[in-house]
């Protein structure tokens, strides 16, 4: 089907570079030139994660088959972001969340108008898709964002 290597049972060998390229998009800066101290394809619990951190979890895979056409493959992922914008009592935690989300949005926006984010040609299109969940850390200073992502393969 173009995603799986038939010689390796149950392993999405072709999806691996796609998910690596997706995570590479998270090499972003926001605020006062802040960066993620950790970016990983392995989720960590909040109390075990260095912050700010971004953790990518791979989700469902959808295959749509139409008569006479190539199958359409879609991969889903989520970026889980932890930060401590709420620790500073003089700050508004949502400001840090929004700055990070703006930087993430920019990473998915191609340089040329009308172009698509293709993850270096590995995908037809990668984009933020759905509701972004925000807990800004107003009560305990521990903020979490969940950004849903869809990757459509050629």
Coordinates of N, CA and C in Angstrom, one line a residue:
X1 N 0.8 -1.2 0.0 CA 0.0 0.0 0.0 C 0.8 1.3 0.0
X2 N 2.1 1.1 -0.1 CA 3.0 2.3 -0.2 C 3.5 2.8 1.2
X3 N 2.8 2.3 2.3 CA 3.3 2.8 3.6 C 4.1 1.6 4.3
X4 N 3.6 0.4 4.1 CA 4.2 -0.7 4.8 C 5.2 -1.4 3.9
X5 N 6.3 -1.9 4.4 CA 7.2 -2.8 3.8 C 6.8 -4.2 4.0
X6 N 6.4 -4.9 3.0 CA 5.8 -6.3 3.1 C 6.8 -7.2 3.7
X7 N 8.1 -6.9 3.7 CA 9.1 -7.8 4.2 C 9.3 -7.7 5.8
X8 N 8.7 -6.6 6.3 CA 8.7 -6.4 7.8 C 7.3 -6.4 8.3
X9 N 6.9 -7.5 8.9 CA 5.6 -7.6 9.4 C 5.2 -6.6 10.5
X10 N 4.1 -5.9 10.2 CA 3.6 -4.9 11.2 C 4.3 -3.7 11.4
X11 N 5.3 -3.4 10.6 CA 6.1 -2.2 10.9 C 5.9 -1.2 9.8
X12 N 5.6 0.1 10.1 CA 5.3 1.1 9.1 C 6.7 1.7 8.7
X13 N 7.4 1.0 7.9 CA 8.8 1.5 7.6 C 8.8 2.8 6.8
X14 N 7.8 3.0 5.9 CA 7.8 4.2 5.2 C 7.2 5.4 6.0
X15 N 6.4 5.1 7.0 CA 5.9 6.1 7.8 C 6.9 6.7 8.8
X16 N 7.9 6.0 9.1 CA 9.0 6.4 10.0 C 9.6 7.7 9.6
X17 N 10.1 7.8 8.3 CA 10.7 9.1 8.0 C 9.7 10.3 7.9
X18 N 8.4 9.9 7.6 CA 7.4 10.9 7.6 C 7.2 11.5 9.0
X19 N 7.1 10.6 10.0 CA 6.9 11.1 11.4 C 8.2 11.8 11.9
X20 N 9.4 11.4 11.5 CA 10.6 12.1 11.8 C 10.6 13.5 11.2
X21 N 10.1 13.6 10.0 CA 10.1 14.9 9.3 C 9.1 15.8 10.0
X22 N 7.9 15.2 10.4 CA 6.9 16.0 11.2 C 7.5 16.5 12.5
X23 N 8.2 15.7 13.2 CA 8.8 16.2 14.5 C 9.8 17.3 14.2
X24 N 10.5 17.2 13.1 CA 11.6 18.2 12.8 C 10.9 19.6 12.6
X25 N 9.6 19.6 12.2 CA 9.0 20.9 12.1 C 8.9 21.7 13.5
X26 N 9.0 20.9 14.5 CA 8.9 21.5 15.9 C 10.1 22.2 16.3
X27 N 11.1 22.4 15.5 CA 12.3 23.1 15.8 C 12.0 24.6 15.6
X28 N 11.2 25.1 16.6 CA 10.7 26.5 16.5 C 11.2 27.3 17.7
X29 N 11.0 28.6 17.5 CA 11.3 29.6 18.6 C 10.1 30.5 18.8
X30 N 9.9 31.0 20.0 CA 8.8 31.9 20.4 C 9.3 32.8 21.5
X31 N 8.5 33.8 21.8 CA 8.8 34.7 22.9 C 10.2 35.3 22.8
X32 N 10.9 35.2 23.9 CA 12.3 35.7 23.9 C 13.3 34.6 23.4
X33 N 13.1 34.2 22.2 CA 13.9 33.2 21.6 C 13.9 31.9 22.3
X34 N 12.8 31.5 22.9 CA 12.7 30.3 23.6 C 12.5 29.1 22.7
X35 N 13.0 27.9 23.1 CA 12.9 26.7 22.3 C 12.5 25.6 23.2
X36 N 12.1 24.5 22.6 CA 11.8 23.3 23.3 C 13.1 22.6 23.8
X37 N 13.2 22.3 25.1 CA 14.4 21.7 25.6 C 14.4 20.2 25.2
X38 N 13.2 19.7 24.9 CA 13.2 18.3 24.4 C 12.0 18.2 23.4
X39 N 12.3 17.5 22.3 CA 11.4 17.1 21.3 C 11.5 15.6 21.1
X40 N 10.4 14.9 21.2 CA 10.5 13.4 21.2 C 9.3 12.8 20.6
X41 N 9.5 11.6 20.0 CA 8.4 10.8 19.5 C 7.9 9.8 20.6
X42 N 8.3 10.0 21.8 CA 7.9 9.2 22.9 C 7.3 10.1 24.0
X43 N 6.1 10.0 24.3 CA 5.4 10.8 25.3 C 5.9 10.5 26.7
X44 N 6.0 11.6 27.5 CA 6.4 11.5 28.9 C 5.3 12.1 29.7
X45 N 5.2 11.6 31.0 CA 4.3 12.2 31.9 C 4.8 13.6 32.3
X46 N 4.0 14.5 32.7 CA 4.3 15.9 33.0 C 5.5 16.0 34.0
X47 N 5.4 15.2 35.1 CA 6.4 15.3 36.1 C 7.7 14.7 35.8
X48 N 7.8 14.0 34.6 CA 9.1 13.4 34.2 C 9.7 14.1 33.0
X49 N 9.0 15.1 32.5 CA 9.4 15.8 31.2 C 10.1 17.1 31.5
X50 N 11.2 17.3 30.8 CA 11.8 18.6 30.8 C 10.9 19.6 30.1
X51 N 10.8 20.8 30.6 CA 9.9 21.8 30.0 C 10.6 23.0 29.6
X52 N 10.3 23.7 28.6 CA 9.2 23.3 27.7 C 9.6 22.1 26.8
X53 N 8.6 21.3 26.6 CA 8.9 20.1 25.8 C 7.7 19.8 24.9
X54 N 8.1 19.1 23.8 CA 7.1 18.8 22.8 C 7.2 17.3 22.5
X55 N 6.1 16.6 22.6 CA 6.0 15.1 22.4 C 5.0 14.8 21.4
X56 N 5.5 14.0 20.4 CA 4.7 13.6 19.3 C 4.2 12.2 19.5
X57 N 2.8 12.1 19.4 CA 2.3 10.7 19.4 C 1.6 10.4 18.1
X58 N 1.9 9.3 17.6 CA 1.3 8.9 16.3 C -0.1 8.2 16.6
X59 N -1.1 8.5 15.8 CA -2.4 8.0 16.1 C -2.9 7.1 15.0
X60 N -4.1 7.4 14.5 CA -4.7 6.5 13.6 C -4.2 6.6 12.1
X61 N -4.5 5.7 11.4 CA -4.2 5.7 9.9 C -5.5 5.4 9.2
X62 N -5.8 6.2 8.2 CA -7.0 6.0 7.4 C -6.6 5.7 6.0
X63 N -7.3 4.7 5.4 CA -7.1 4.4 4.0 C -8.4 4.5 3.4
X64 N -8.5 5.3 2.4 CA -9.8 5.5 1.6 C -9.5 4.9 0.2
X65 N -10.3 4.0 -0.2 CA -10.2 3.3 -1.5 C -11.3 3.7 -2.4
X66 N -11.0 4.2 -3.6 CA -12.0 4.6 -4.6 C -11.8 3.8 -5.8
X67 N -12.8 3.3 -6.5 CA -12.7 2.5 -7.7 C -11.9 3.3 -8.7
X68 N -10.9 2.6 -9.3 CA -10.1 3.2 -10.4 C -9.1 4.2 -10.0
X69 N -8.9 4.5 -8.7 CA -8.0 5.5 -8.2 C -7.0 4.9 -7.2
X70 N -5.9 5.5 -7.0 CA -5.0 5.1 -5.9 C -5.6 5.3 -4.6
X71 N -5.3 4.4 -3.6 CA -5.8 4.6 -2.3 C -5.2 5.9 -1.7
X72 N -6.1 6.6 -0.9 CA -5.7 7.8 -0.2 C -5.3 7.4 1.2
X73 N -4.1 7.7 1.7 CA -3.7 7.4 3.0 C -3.6 8.7 3.8
X74 N -4.1 8.7 5.0 CA -4.0 9.8 6.0 C -3.4 9.3 7.3
X75 N -2.5 9.9 7.8 CA -1.9 9.6 9.1 C -2.3 10.7 10.1
X76 N -2.6 10.3 11.3 CA -2.9 11.3 12.4 C -1.8 11.3 13.4
X77 N -1.5 12.4 14.0 CA -0.6 12.5 15.1 C -1.1 13.7 15.9
X78 N -0.5 13.8 17.1 CA -0.8 14.9 18.0 C 0.6 15.4 18.6
X79 N 0.7 16.7 18.7 CA 1.8 17.2 19.5 C 1.3 17.6 20.8
X80 N 1.9 17.0 21.9 CA 1.6 17.4 23.2 C 2.7 18.3 23.7
X81 N 2.4 19.5 24.1 CA 3.3 20.5 24.5 C 3.1 20.8 26.0
X82 N 4.2 20.8 26.8 CA 4.3 21.1 28.2 C 5.1 22.4 28.4
X83 N 4.5 23.3 29.2 CA 5.3 24.5 29.5 C 4.9 25.0 30.9
X84 N 5.6 26.0 31.4 CA 5.4 26.5 32.8 C 5.0 28.0 32.7
X85 N 4.3 28.4 31.7 CA 3.9 29.8 31.6 C 3.1 30.3 32.8
X86 N 2.5 29.4 33.5 CA 1.6 29.8 34.7 C 2.4 29.9 36.0
X87 N 3.7 29.5 36.0 CA 4.5 29.6 37.2 C 4.7 31.0 37.7
X88 N 4.9 31.9 36.7 CA 5.1 33.3 37.0 C 3.8 34.0 37.3
X89 N 3.6 34.4 38.6 CA 2.4 35.0 39.0 C 2.1 36.3 38.4
X90 N 3.1 37.0 37.8 CA 3.0 38.2 37.2 C 2.6 38.1 35.7
X91 N 2.6 36.9 35.2 CA 2.4 36.7 33.8 C 1.0 36.1 33.5
X92 N 0.5 36.2 32.3 CA -0.7 35.6 31.9 C -0.4 34.3 31.2
X93 N -0.7 33.1 31.8 CA -0.2 31.9 31.2 C -0.7 31.7 29.7
X94 N -1.8 32.2 29.4 CA -2.3 32.0 28.0 C -1.4 32.7 27.0
X95 N -0.6 33.7 27.4 CA 0.3 34.4 26.5 C 1.4 33.5 26.0
X96 N 1.9 32.6 26.9 CA 2.9 31.7 26.5 C 2.3 30.6 25.6
X97 N 1.1 30.1 26.0 CA 0.5 29.1 25.1 C 0.2 29.7 23.7
X98 N -0.3 30.9 23.7 CA -0.6 31.5 22.3 C 0.7 31.7 21.5
X99 N 1.8 32.1 22.2 CA 3.0 32.4 21.5 C 3.6 31.0 20.9
X100 N 3.5 30.0 21.7 CA 3.9 28.6 21.2 C 3.0 28.2 20.0
X101 N 1.7 28.4 20.2 CA 0.8 28.0 19.1 C 1.0 28.8 17.8
X102 N 1.3 30.1 18.0 CA 1.6 30.9 16.8 C 2.8 30.4 16.1
X103 N 3.9 30.0 16.8 CA 5.1 29.4 16.3 C 4.8 28.1 15.6
X104 N 4.0 27.3 16.2 CA 3.6 26.0 15.6 C 2.9 26.2 14.3
X105 N 1.9 27.1 14.3 CA 1.2 27.5 13.1 C 2.1 27.9 12.0
X106 N 3.1 28.7 12.3 CA 4.0 29.2 11.3 C 4.8 28.1 10.7
X107 N 5.2 27.1 11.5 CA 5.9 25.9 11.0 C 5.2 25.2 10.0
X108 N 3.9 25.1 10.1 CA 3.0 24.4 9.1 C 2.7 25.3 7.9
X109 N 3.0 26.6 7.9 CA 2.7 27.5 6.9 C 3.9 27.6 5.9
X110 N 3.7 27.2 4.6 CA 4.8 27.2 3.7 C 5.2 28.7 3.3
X111 N 6.4 28.9 2.9 CA 6.9 30.2 2.6 C 6.1 30.9 1.4
X112 N 5.7 30.1 0.4 CA 5.0 30.6 -0.7 C 3.5 30.5 -0.6
X113 N 2.8 31.6 -0.9 CA 1.3 31.6 -0.8 C 0.7 30.5 -1.8
X114 N -0.2 29.8 -1.3 CA -0.9 28.7 -2.1 C -0.1 27.4 -2.0
X115 N 1.1 27.4 -1.4 CA 1.8 26.1 -1.4 C 1.3 25.3 -0.2
X116 N 1.8 24.1 -0.1 CA 1.5 23.2 1.0 C 2.7 22.8 1.8
X117 N 2.5 22.4 3.1 CA 3.6 21.9 3.9 C 3.7 20.4 3.5
X118 N 4.8 20.0 2.9 CA 4.9 18.6 2.3 C 5.9 17.8 3.1
X119 N 6.4 18.3 4.2 CA 7.5 17.6 5.0 C 8.6 17.2 4.1
X120 N 9.1 18.1 3.3 CA 10.2 17.9 2.4 C 9.9 16.9 1.2
X121 N 8.7 16.9 0.8 CA 8.3 16.1 -0.3 C 7.8 14.7 0.1
X122 N 7.8 14.4 1.4 CA 7.4 13.0 1.8 C 5.9 12.9 1.9
X123 N 5.1 14.0 2.0 CA 3.7 14.0 2.1 C 3.1 14.9 1.1
X124 N 1.8 14.7 0.8 CA 1.1 15.6 -0.1 C 0.8 16.8 0.7
X125 N 0.4 16.7 2.0 CA 0.1 17.8 2.8 C 0.1 17.4 4.3
X126 N 0.7 18.3 5.1 CA 0.6 18.1 6.6 C 0.0 19.4 7.1
X127 N -0.9 19.3 8.0 CA -1.6 20.4 8.6 C -2.2 20.2 9.9
X128 N -2.4 21.3 10.7 CA -3.1 21.2 11.9 C -4.6 21.0 11.6
X129 N -5.2 20.0 12.2 CA -6.6 19.6 11.8 C -7.4 19.3 13.0
X130 N -8.2 20.2 13.4 CA -9.2 19.9 14.5 C -9.0 20.9 15.7
X131 N -9.6 20.6 16.8 CA -9.6 21.4 18.0 C -8.3 21.3 18.7
X132 N -7.7 22.4 19.0 CA -6.5 22.5 19.8 C -6.9 22.6 21.3
X133 N -6.5 21.7 22.1 CA -6.9 21.7 23.5 C -5.8 22.5 24.3
X134 N -6.3 23.4 25.2 CA -5.4 24.2 25.9 C -5.7 24.1 27.4
X135 N -4.7 23.8 28.2 CA -4.8 24.0 29.7 C -3.6 24.9 30.0
X136 N -3.8 26.2 30.2 CA -2.8 27.2 30.3 C -2.0 27.2 31.6
X137 N -2.4 26.3 32.5 CA -1.7 26.3 33.8 C -2.0 27.4 34.8
X138 N -3.2 27.9 34.7 CA -3.6 29.0 35.6 C -3.5 28.6 37.0
X139 N -3.9 27.4 37.3 CA -4.0 27.0 38.7 C -2.7 26.5 39.3
X140 N -2.0 25.6 38.6 CA -0.8 25.0 39.1 C 0.5 25.3 38.4
X141 N 0.4 26.2 37.3 CA 1.6 26.5 36.6 C 2.0 25.5 35.6
X142 N 1.4 24.4 35.5 CA 1.7 23.3 34.6 C 0.8 23.4 33.4
X143 N 1.3 23.9 32.3 CA 0.4 24.1 31.1 C 0.6 22.9 30.1
X144 N -0.5 22.6 29.4 CA -0.4 21.5 28.4 C -1.3 21.9 27.2
X145 N -0.7 21.7 26.0 CA -1.4 22.0 24.7 C -1.4 20.6 24.0
X146 N -2.5 20.4 23.3 CA -2.6 19.2 22.4 C -3.0 19.7 21.0
X147 N -2.1 19.5 20.1 CA -2.3 20.0 18.7 C -2.5 18.8 17.8
X148 N -3.7 18.7 17.2 CA -4.0 17.5 16.3 C -3.5 17.8 14.9
X149 N -2.9 16.8 14.3 CA -2.2 17.0 13.0 C -2.7 15.8 12.1
X150 N -2.9 16.2 10.8 CA -3.2 15.2 9.8 C -2.1 15.3 8.7
X151 N -1.6 14.1 8.3 CA -0.7 14.1 7.2 C -1.3 13.2 6.1
X152 N -1.5 13.8 4.9 CA -2.0 13.1 3.8 C -0.9 12.7 2.8
X153 N -0.8 11.5 2.5 CA 0.2 10.9 1.7 C -0.1 11.0 0.2
X154 N 0.9 11.1 -0.7 CA 0.6 11.1 -2.1 C 0.1 9.8 -2.6

